[in-house]
């Protein structure tokens, strides 16, 4: 669900490529996990042709800044909602969490349900009106209006650097997966994907990126849905699957989401309910889904406030279904695979298959020619839209929040669009550089992963206080954000130098690595909020009149006129939340 | 003048082409069985999955095909 997972997956795959005799690579073909048939290659080629065509087709409607950076604010709730959830549904996300499901059982579902749904609904119901009516082009743009240029600059610079690095890592990850699964050359995959993404984003801007994200969403379902369907047929239904998992792993902990979370050592993941609810479900999830511009940008492209509020709610409904194609294949693998998957380091030494290979393994198990090509195309589409999402968000933040705000404030709209197109190309080139850098220094991925987590949790504290508390001041916002970021960095550095310090960060000697990110985010958020509150109380507040359109309680929210009660966003948010609660009760 | 092509029309094109290719590949497998068939190959998943994708794609194509714009009414 979060970039951290993707990076974890990449670093493990990197190990796999470094030792090509491991796993299926040696077992099935000399160079890759599978050999594609001509029909599979045609399916992949059709996808590439279509996405480039879409870029050229949309170029004519992407000539103004509003068109290029905000897709003309013309997206319907369905398109913005699918794009919102799809921007996060990359291939590494799918493969990484399928592997986690095999490793930790159904606990991995928390990252899709409590780790996403409440935050998405909160964005739609509470936060979106402020983002939307302030007509900002980005999250740093909101920080400018609420806290001033210093906070905008801090947020903009960090975000721009992070997105471009993430894009490069995504590129590298795709090349790795293509090498492991298909035996394709790393350089070929990097350059073909980079040129394709550069073409369609530079031509069509955000609209093009959004169109491709919607296509990717459909492809992922079309390419992955058969695996759980055929898997359930093979094992004889859910009840039989439960019995077989208990028989194979010897414990029931793999099948419960909540009853094993009483303590760190009573579940395979090494986390507890407090960390899951407050760390993951509140800070990490709300930080990512409500303040990461990569996903928020998709919702800002909606054609009116009602669509902007409905988009995250629709996105939440789709997000809730994703475990069916990600977690369930991991659980099915525990039952049907005739061999055990192991951790990557062991796989490298022994030649066994690793957890990370579970989704491709299940795909190969059930899919022959044609269906396999569709599955591989879904993976490629996921990678490319991940890159495109990062590059389009980078282009917007650079052009509006750094170049337009601090370097060239009075340029024409046409000039900013040109800058956006060039930024896209330069962003892709830097991403290629990052991809090669990561290839030769895998430890960089750990730093980027940590850098990303340094920023998101405190940013949520800053934005939340800015929207809900009129007393928050510019100085409070800036120092809160900075201190939260430094706290996160300090905790990370502490555990890096002394791994036993995790017991203090996570408040338990039984905490495992998964708990670290969650608790570090929690501390960073707490420090950000405390510092923001204290500094704000010590500094002079802005006049209330200046906060109109930015803060809850002083902003008249435009009335929405729905013909029927069932058209109200609040009603649908209630429905989605009720389903979320029922699912958690069923799988408790 | 026609309306702009919507994302749903593009989705229809993609699903329709993929559905046909997968369906045809499933029929081909009936006549030429695979040397290493996947698990549950006897269910002929490419045939029914390909048919489902084709129908959905065709439906989207028809529903969202860009129509001619209605001429502007004279003032």
XYZ file of C-alpha atoms in Angstrom:
663
model
C 0.000 0.000 0.000
C 2.829 2.405 0.718
C 6.079 3.039 -1.091
C 7.909 1.392 1.774
C 6.437 -1.942 0.776
C 7.485 -1.441 -2.800
C 11.047 -0.729 -1.788
C 11.139 -3.762 0.443
C 10.059 -5.796 -2.538
C 12.657 -4.232 -4.817
C 15.516 -4.884 -2.461
C 14.473 -8.515 -2.189
C 14.147 -8.862 -5.938
C 17.552 -7.274 -6.321
C 18.944 -10.134 -4.301
C 17.150 -12.543 -6.578
C 18.715 -11.126 -9.706
C 22.125 -11.093 -8.141
C 21.782 -14.866 -7.839
C 20.011 -15.937 -11.014
C 20.128 -19.626 -10.190
C 17.558 -19.179 -7.467
C 13.911 -20.084 -7.581
C 11.902 -20.693 -10.665
C 14.469 -19.002 -12.813
C 16.494 -22.151 -12.996
C 13.491 -24.434 -12.803
C 11.448 -23.278 -15.742
C 13.628 -21.587 -18.310
C 17.308 -20.748 -18.342
C 16.700 -17.000 -18.450
C 13.276 -16.288 -16.946
C 10.393 -17.710 -14.985
C 8.165 -18.106 -18.031
C 8.430 -18.097 -21.796
C 5.835 -15.968 -23.531
C 3.969 -17.171 -26.600
C 3.310 -14.983 -29.685
C -0.215 -14.166 -28.467
C 1.233 -12.955 -25.129
C 3.660 -10.672 -26.977
C 0.845 -9.286 -29.146
C -1.146 -8.474 -25.999
C 1.825 -6.579 -24.512
C 2.457 -4.735 -27.796
C -1.205 -3.660 -28.045
C -0.948 -2.047 -24.614
C 2.152 -0.022 -25.544
C 0.597 1.164 -28.804
C -2.610 2.228 -27.070
C -0.970 4.239 -24.259
C 1.221 6.172 -26.690
C -1.797 6.790 -28.917
C -3.697 8.169 -25.920
C -0.816 10.582 -25.243
C -0.903 11.912 -28.818
C -4.687 12.044 -28.815
C -4.830 14.082 -25.603
C -2.095 16.526 -26.575
C -4.588 18.836 -28.252
C -6.616 19.147 -25.063
C -3.598 19.815 -22.811
C -2.476 23.257 -23.872
C -3.276 25.355 -20.788
C -1.854 25.031 -17.302
C -5.206 23.935 -15.933
C -5.442 21.251 -18.653
C -1.887 19.991 -18.394
C -1.427 19.989 -14.605
C -5.003 19.488 -13.363
C -6.584 17.603 -16.312
C -8.808 20.648 -16.848
C -10.595 19.788 -13.575
C -13.004 17.837 -15.774
C -12.750 14.301 -14.381
C -15.925 12.618 -13.174
C -16.080 11.066 -9.709
C -15.637 7.575 -11.205
C -12.548 8.456 -13.222
C -10.951 10.488 -10.412
C -11.815 7.739 -7.900
C -10.367 4.905 -9.989
C -7.285 6.962 -10.737
C -6.941 7.833 -7.028
C -6.861 4.196 -5.977
C -4.943 3.056 -9.058
C -2.091 5.513 -8.492
C -1.291 3.431 -5.425
C -1.978 -0.003 -6.943
C 1.356 -0.679 -8.551
C 2.735 -4.057 -9.470
C 5.221 -4.126 -6.625
C 2.349 -3.361 -4.327
C 0.497 -6.414 -5.638
C 3.489 -8.722 -5.589
C 4.819 -7.443 -2.260
C 1.560 -7.838 -0.349
C 0.777 -11.210 -1.926
C 4.169 -12.290 -0.547
C 3.300 -10.759 2.832
C 0.019 -12.676 2.880
C 1.959 -15.894 2.373
C 4.400 -14.867 5.110
C 2.031 -13.342 7.692
C -1.401 -14.601 6.657
C -4.544 -12.500 6.585
C -2.937 -9.851 8.854
C -1.575 -8.285 5.654
C -5.145 -7.206 4.854
C -4.835 -4.464 7.497
C -2.789 -2.449 4.992
C -5.803 -2.437 2.645
C -8.620 -1.965 5.135
C -7.838 -0.077 8.327
C -4.687 1.199 6.620
C -6.704 2.891 3.861
C -10.503 2.993 4.141
C -11.041 5.387 7.105
C -8.434 7.795 5.702
C -9.993 7.795 2.235
C -13.434 8.488 3.678
C -12.013 11.270 5.877
C -10.416 12.850 2.814
C -13.713 12.810 0.945
C -15.937 14.016 3.758
C -13.764 16.391 5.816
C -10.637 17.501 3.941
C -11.608 17.636 0.293
C -13.853 20.713 0.615
C -10.859 22.768 1.801
C -8.501 21.482 -0.865
C -11.146 22.017 -3.514
C -12.658 25.388 -2.647
C -9.227 26.953 -2.098
C -8.558 26.040 -5.789
C -4.957 25.128 -5.051
C -3.007 23.094 -7.559
C -1.116 21.033 -5.009
C -0.748 20.183 -1.323
C 2.276 22.529 -0.983
C 0.015 25.138 -2.604
C -2.432 24.737 0.290
C 0.430 25.063 2.780
C 1.392 28.357 1.102
C -2.094 29.763 1.650
C -2.378 28.450 5.202
C 1.166 28.795 6.574
C 3.186 30.832 4.079
C 6.120 30.303 1.711
C 8.590 28.659 4.129
C 6.352 25.655 4.790
C 5.480 25.441 1.091
C 9.152 25.413 0.126
C 10.040 22.733 2.687
C 7.147 20.573 1.555
C 7.689 21.218 -2.174
C 11.413 20.451 -2.208
C 11.049 17.254 -0.203
C 8.148 16.052 -2.291
C 9.850 16.807 -5.624
C 12.984 14.922 -4.631
C 11.006 11.985 -3.270
C 8.742 11.583 -6.288
C 11.576 11.582 -8.760
C 13.555 9.056 -6.729
C 10.470 6.895 -6.360
C 9.896 7.037 -10.096
C 13.442 5.804 -10.712
C 13.059 3.006 -8.212
C 9.777 2.013 -9.815
C 11.571 1.879 -13.157
C 14.332 -0.265 -11.745
C 11.792 -2.499 -10.037
C 9.960 -3.055 -13.282
C 13.173 -3.930 -15.087
C 14.028 -6.379 -12.294
C 10.671 -8.102 -12.409
C 10.842 -8.349 -16.186
C 14.294 -9.870 -15.866
C 13.254 -12.352 -13.191
C 9.915 -13.328 -14.717
C 10.627 -13.036 -18.438
C 14.396 -12.919 -18.685
C 14.343 -9.506 -20.394
C 17.444 -7.307 -20.414
C 17.464 -4.618 -17.684
C 18.481 -1.810 -20.075
C 15.785 -2.735 -22.569
C 13.050 -2.630 -19.928
C 14.267 0.634 -18.379
C 14.529 2.536 -21.655
C 11.364 1.220 -23.308
C 9.247 1.961 -20.234
C 10.890 5.362 -19.675
C 10.416 6.514 -23.268
C 6.793 5.368 -23.264
C 5.995 7.125 -19.972
C 7.835 10.284 -21.042
C 5.896 10.338 -24.306
C 2.422 10.001 -22.920
C 2.861 12.247 -19.860
C 4.764 15.017 -21.684
C 2.136 15.004 -24.417
C -1.085 14.679 -22.473
C -0.105 15.775 -18.953
C -2.167 14.685 -15.965
C -5.150 13.757 -18.143
C -3.018 11.222 -19.980
C -1.637 9.841 -16.710
C -5.167 9.504 -15.319
C -6.483 7.763 -18.453
C -3.688 5.231 -18.225
C -4.271 4.684 -14.519
C -7.903 3.819 -15.210
C -6.803 1.388 -17.939
C -4.284 -0.096 -15.550
C -6.961 -0.640 -12.921
C -9.127 -2.570 -15.372
C -6.123 -4.552 -16.609
C -5.085 -5.560 -13.112
C -8.533 -6.953 -12.405
C -8.838 -8.594 -15.824
C -5.389 -10.146 -15.462
C -5.488 -11.159 -11.795
C -9.067 -12.136 -10.998
C -8.760 -15.629 -12.431
C -6.084 -16.595 -9.894
C -8.333 -16.416 -6.772
C -11.327 -17.810 -8.699
C -9.469 -20.866 -9.983
C -7.598 -21.175 -6.685
C -10.815 -21.377 -4.694
C -12.156 -23.964 -7.149
C -8.990 -26.023 -6.736
C -9.042 -26.023 -2.922
C -12.805 -26.571 -2.711
C -13.919 -23.234 -1.246
C -13.024 -20.948 1.668
C -13.757 -23.428 4.475
C -11.474 -26.036 2.925
C -8.821 -23.384 2.429
C -8.941 -22.545 6.140
C -8.594 -26.216 7.096
C -5.683 -26.760 4.736
C -3.824 -23.664 5.943
C -4.214 -24.732 9.580
C -2.991 -28.194 8.608
C -0.012 -26.848 6.635
C 1.212 -24.109 8.991
C 0.045 -25.646 12.261
C -1.624 -22.534 13.736
C -4.772 -20.450 13.318
C -2.970 -17.076 13.542
C -2.757 -16.859 9.754
C -6.537 -16.617 9.505
C -7.368 -13.891 12.032
C -7.013 -10.143 11.645
C -7.677 -8.971 15.223
C -7.794 -11.777 17.760
C -4.020 -12.277 17.647
C -3.090 -8.617 18.069
C -3.207 -8.541 21.869
C 0.576 -8.599 22.070
C 3.586 -8.356 19.753
C 4.510 -12.039 20.191
C 1.083 -13.569 19.569
C 1.032 -12.966 15.803
C 3.430 -13.721 12.937
C 3.925 -10.032 12.093
C 5.267 -8.865 15.471
C 2.870 -5.928 15.846
C 0.082 -5.138 18.319
C -3.397 -3.625 18.062
C -2.239 -0.191 19.262
C 0.316 0.087 16.475
C -2.163 -1.141 13.871
C -4.984 1.177 14.965
C -3.110 4.372 15.826
C 0.167 3.992 13.929
C -1.038 2.375 10.720
C -4.761 3.176 10.770
C -4.390 6.779 11.868
C -1.000 8.402 11.280
C 0.559 6.430 8.420
C -2.667 5.868 6.522
C -4.121 9.356 6.981
C -0.732 10.871 6.199
C -0.434 8.980 2.951
C -4.013 9.144 1.668
C -4.804 12.728 2.647
C -1.551 14.633 2.175
C 0.577 12.769 -0.372
C 0.089 14.896 -3.459
C 0.628 11.915 -5.753
C -2.815 10.587 -4.810
C -4.509 13.858 -3.803
C -3.731 15.360 -7.250
C -6.045 12.782 -8.831
C -8.978 13.930 -6.732
C -8.230 17.615 -7.310
C -8.847 16.970 -11.015
C -12.562 16.321 -10.340
C -15.112 18.421 -12.225
C -16.951 19.745 -9.152
C -16.910 19.560 -5.375
C -19.396 16.698 -5.249
C -17.222 14.613 -7.601
C -14.148 15.533 -5.570
C -15.873 14.250 -2.417
C -17.258 11.119 -4.080
C -13.952 10.162 -5.750
C -12.149 9.013 -2.555
C -15.334 7.295 -1.371
C -15.585 5.311 -4.620
C -11.845 4.704 -4.389
C -12.336 3.290 -0.877
C -14.997 0.890 -2.132
C -12.624 -0.435 -4.810
C -9.677 -0.513 -2.410
C -11.662 -2.714 -0.058
C -11.961 -5.355 -2.802
C -8.247 -5.485 -3.664
C -7.376 -8.148 -1.015
C -9.393 -10.575 -3.132
C -6.757 -10.419 -5.878
C -3.722 -9.824 -3.651
C -4.128 -11.387 -0.198
C -6.217 -14.388 -1.262
C -3.620 -15.647 -3.807
C -1.014 -15.503 -1.019
C -3.271 -17.556 1.266
C -4.132 -19.974 -1.542
C -0.429 -20.515 -2.135
C -0.120 -21.710 1.491
C -2.548 -24.442 0.548
C -1.879 -25.456 -3.058
C 1.832 -25.004 -3.721
C 3.644 -28.328 -3.400
C 6.710 -26.638 -1.870
C 7.320 -24.031 0.830
C 8.375 -20.497 -0.032
C 11.149 -18.990 2.089
C 12.716 -15.610 2.867
C 14.786 -14.119 0.072
C 18.183 -14.591 1.717
C 17.456 -18.277 2.289
C 16.105 -18.626 -1.259
C 19.327 -17.211 -2.648
C 21.420 -19.690 -0.677
C 19.284 -22.785 -1.183
C 17.720 -22.267 -4.604
C 14.166 -22.416 -3.202
C 11.398 -20.018 -4.178
C 10.967 -16.821 -2.160
C 7.800 -15.205 -0.754
C 8.048 -12.481 -3.390
C 7.520 -14.941 -6.199
C 4.107 -16.032 -4.960
C 1.959 -13.977 -7.359
C 3.893 -14.846 -10.536
C 3.961 -18.478 -9.339
C 0.191 -18.524 -8.951
C -0.224 -16.781 -12.316
C 1.916 -19.407 -14.016
C 0.020 -22.151 -12.148
C -3.376 -21.219 -13.612
C -2.734 -19.202 -16.771
C -1.676 -20.497 -20.166
C -0.918 -18.502 -23.341
C -3.036 -15.389 -23.698
C -4.051 -15.207 -20.057
C -0.399 -15.125 -19.086
C 0.204 -12.234 -21.496
C -2.706 -10.394 -19.907
C -1.274 -10.948 -16.419
C 2.183 -9.752 -17.476
C 0.643 -6.720 -19.228
C -1.183 -5.881 -15.998
C 2.152 -5.939 -14.154
C 3.814 -3.724 -16.790
C 0.851 -1.330 -16.747
C 1.096 -1.101 -12.963
C 4.760 -0.190 -13.092
C 4.339 2.358 -15.848
C 1.426 4.140 -14.239
C 3.422 4.225 -10.987
C 6.194 6.017 -12.846
C 3.749 8.298 -14.642
C 2.028 9.213 -11.377
C 5.301 10.238 -9.776
C 6.507 12.149 -12.820
C 3.237 14.060 -13.311
C 3.097 15.007 -9.609
C 6.761 16.087 -9.755
C 6.082 18.208 -12.809
C 3.201 20.011 -11.076
C 5.013 20.629 -7.780
C 8.170 21.808 -9.502
C 6.360 24.154 -11.890
C 3.855 25.672 -9.453
C 5.436 25.336 -6.017
C 9.110 25.860 -6.719
C 9.697 27.420 -10.151
C 6.517 29.525 -10.277
C 6.570 30.424 -6.583
C 10.224 31.305 -6.073
C 12.032 31.625 -9.426
C 9.714 33.056 -12.053
C 6.479 34.367 -10.583
C 5.183 36.328 -13.560
C 5.545 33.962 -16.493
C 2.651 33.283 -18.856
C 0.460 30.218 -18.623
C 1.972 28.978 -21.893
C 5.449 29.244 -20.383
C 4.429 27.167 -17.354
C 2.976 24.448 -19.615
C 6.249 24.324 -21.549
C 8.098 24.122 -18.257
C 5.784 21.262 -17.215
C 6.515 19.322 -20.415
C 10.269 19.825 -20.050
C 10.040 18.896 -16.389
C 8.396 15.638 -17.358
C 11.229 14.781 -19.731
C 13.911 15.867 -17.286
C 12.123 14.012 -14.497
C 12.151 10.818 -16.550
C 15.859 11.259 -17.340
C 16.684 11.765 -13.654
C 14.556 8.723 -12.881
C 16.621 6.683 -15.352
C 19.743 7.918 -13.562
C 18.224 6.868 -10.233
C 17.369 3.463 -11.675
C 21.005 2.890 -12.642
C 22.249 4.322 -9.346
C 20.058 1.923 -7.411
C 21.259 -0.931 -9.589
C 24.806 -0.352 -8.401
C 24.073 0.699 -4.813
C 21.056 -1.166 -3.479
C 21.430 0.434 -0.021
C 20.208 3.726 -1.524
C 16.733 2.190 -1.578
C 16.762 1.887 2.201
C 17.583 5.583 2.531
C 14.898 6.642 0.065
C 12.367 4.473 1.854
C 13.291 6.113 5.126
C 13.283 9.627 3.617
C 9.772 9.099 2.367
C 8.545 8.011 5.763
C 10.278 10.995 7.420
C 7.980 13.400 5.699
C 4.493 11.969 5.294
C 3.534 11.472 8.957
C 4.465 14.988 10.170
C 2.943 16.540 7.049
C -0.383 15.021 8.045
C -0.110 16.729 11.448
C 0.641 20.064 9.787
C -2.202 19.868 7.260
C -4.713 18.520 9.783
C -4.054 21.288 12.318
C -4.083 23.846 9.525
C -7.534 22.737 8.395
C -9.160 22.148 11.772
C -7.515 24.689 14.133
C -7.726 28.369 13.279
C -5.125 29.277 15.947
C -2.294 27.441 14.094
C 0.248 30.014 12.892
C 2.852 30.137 10.107
C 5.701 29.664 12.588
C 3.845 26.803 14.283
C 3.274 25.026 10.974
C 6.873 25.346 9.805
C 8.570 24.360 13.063
C 6.088 21.557 13.669
C 6.736 20.079 10.225
C 10.495 20.425 10.584
C 10.638 18.965 14.098
C 8.382 16.041 13.154
C 10.586 15.273 10.174
C 13.745 15.482 12.285
C 12.182 13.249 14.951
C 11.427 10.602 12.362
C 14.966 10.871 11.000
C 16.460 10.700 14.495
C 14.491 7.573 15.426
C 15.445 5.884 12.175
C 19.128 6.719 12.703
C 18.951 5.462 16.297
C 17.612 2.050 15.260
C 20.073 1.893 12.337
C 22.988 2.325 14.755
C 21.518 0.172 17.505
C 18.809 -2.290 16.361
C 17.930 -3.055 19.992
C 16.590 0.515 20.262
C 13.477 -0.739 18.478
C 12.202 -1.855 21.899
C 12.038 1.797 22.941
C 10.627 3.119 19.666
C 7.867 0.486 19.549
C 7.503 0.277 23.342
C 8.068 -3.486 23.476
C 11.076 -5.859 23.401
C 8.990 -8.208 21.223
C 8.443 -5.686 18.418
C 9.644 -6.748 14.952
C 10.742 -4.746 11.909
C 7.156 -4.195 10.694
C 6.408 -2.285 13.911
C 9.269 0.160 13.392
C 7.782 2.183 10.540
C 4.406 2.332 12.258
C 5.695 3.583 15.604
C 8.250 5.941 14.078
C 5.436 7.589 12.132
C 3.349 7.809 15.306
C 6.142 9.573 17.234
C 6.885 11.934 14.342
C 3.228 12.924 14.171
C 2.953 13.431 17.944
C 6.041 15.653 18.005
C 4.813 17.638 14.994
C 1.438 18.268 16.629
C 2.897 19.232 20.020
C 5.467 21.619 18.525
C 2.883 23.160 16.177
C 0.481 23.759 19.065
C 3.103 25.171 21.438
C 4.745 27.467 18.866
C 1.345 28.616 17.591
C 0.227 29.555 21.093
C 3.430 31.574 21.512
C 3.090 33.446 18.215
C 0.576 35.885 16.834
C -2.371 34.293 15.020
C -3.581 35.406 11.600
C -6.811 37.375 11.443
C -9.778 35.055 11.022
C -10.834 36.838 7.833
C -7.621 35.669 6.127
C -8.460 32.045 6.871
C -11.674 31.895 4.905
C -11.702 28.905 2.559
C -8.808 27.308 4.419
C -9.985 26.374 7.915
C -12.973 24.479 9.273
C -15.413 26.740 11.086
C -14.532 29.941 9.245
C -15.259 28.700 5.740
C -18.714 28.431 4.274
C -18.763 25.077 2.463
C -20.731 25.407 -0.807
C -24.069 23.668 -0.523
C -24.534 20.581 -2.634
C -27.937 20.047 -4.142
C -28.645 16.358 -4.545
C -32.002 15.374 -5.936
C -32.206 12.320 -3.690
C -30.819 11.389 -0.293
C -28.973 8.428 -1.800
C -26.861 10.766 -3.946
C -25.185 12.361 -0.937
C -21.483 11.567 -0.422
C -22.095 11.137 3.317
C -24.586 8.325 2.658
C -22.110 6.422 0.483
C -19.295 7.018 2.942
C -21.578 5.492 5.595
C -22.257 2.460 3.392
C -18.563 1.905 2.679
C -17.690 2.306 6.366
C -20.408 -0.167 7.380
C -19.063 -2.767 4.924
C -15.558 -2.090 6.252
C -16.724 -2.786 9.831
C -18.619 -5.937 8.823
C -15.596 -7.323 6.936
C -13.352 -6.724 9.942
C -15.848 -8.490 12.199
C -16.148 -11.462 9.824
C -12.391 -11.936 9.524
C -11.562 -10.933 13.111
C -17.611 16.921 -35.375
C -17.607 14.043 -32.921
C -17.403 14.087 -29.150
C -13.943 13.444 -27.687
C -13.100 9.780 -27.105
C -13.751 8.951 -23.470
C -11.558 6.773 -21.285
C -14.368 4.209 -21.201
C -14.233 3.881 -24.980
C -10.469 3.263 -24.798
C -11.151 0.685 -22.084
C -13.697 -0.973 -24.370
C -11.174 -1.156 -27.225
C -8.567 -2.753 -24.992
C -10.899 -5.289 -23.377
C -12.465 -6.185 -26.730
C -9.117 -6.842 -28.425
C -7.769 -8.761 -25.433
C -10.968 -10.764 -25.114
C -10.851 -11.821 -28.763
C -7.162 -12.754 -28.577
C -7.598 -14.802 -25.406
C -10.789 -16.454 -26.685
C -9.072 -17.399 -29.955
C -6.096 -18.704 -28.052
C -8.434 -20.856 -25.930
C -10.030 -22.326 -29.071
C -6.581 -23.000 -30.517
C -5.671 -24.919 -27.363
C -8.707 -27.169 -27.868
C -7.330 -28.301 -31.210
C -3.673 -28.185 -30.175
C -3.344 -29.213 -26.510
C -0.459 -27.642 -24.609
C 2.567 -29.744 -23.719
C 2.574 -28.331 -20.176
C -1.015 -27.272 -19.458
C -1.750 -25.114 -16.399
C -3.669 -26.454 -13.401
C -7.450 -26.763 -14.041
C -6.908 -26.466 -17.808
C -9.941 -28.739 -18.225
C -12.104 -25.747 -17.218
C -10.988 -23.947 -20.406
C -10.571 -20.610 -18.649
C -9.236 -18.783 -21.743
C -12.479 -19.518 -23.608
C -14.957 -18.236 -21.027
C -12.725 -15.506 -19.643
C -11.947 -14.319 -23.171
C -15.660 -14.348 -24.006
C -16.486 -12.318 -20.882
C -13.820 -9.710 -21.720
C -15.039 -9.538 -25.325
C -18.637 -8.935 -24.284
C -17.693 -6.291 -21.680
C -15.378 -4.602 -24.184
C -18.027 -4.610 -26.903
C -20.600 -3.204 -24.500
C -18.267 -0.351 -23.506
C -17.406 0.298 -27.139
C -21.041 0.642 -28.133
C -22.073 2.576 -25.034
C -19.212 5.082 -25.119
C -18.457 5.355 -28.845
C -18.135 9.082 -29.560
C -21.354 10.321 -31.110
C -21.705 13.172 -33.539
C -22.181 16.425 -31.693
C -25.689 17.802 -31.898
C -25.705 20.993 -33.977
C -26.034 24.205 -31.975
C -29.622 25.454 -31.860
C -30.046 28.776 -33.621
C -30.704 31.729 -31.349
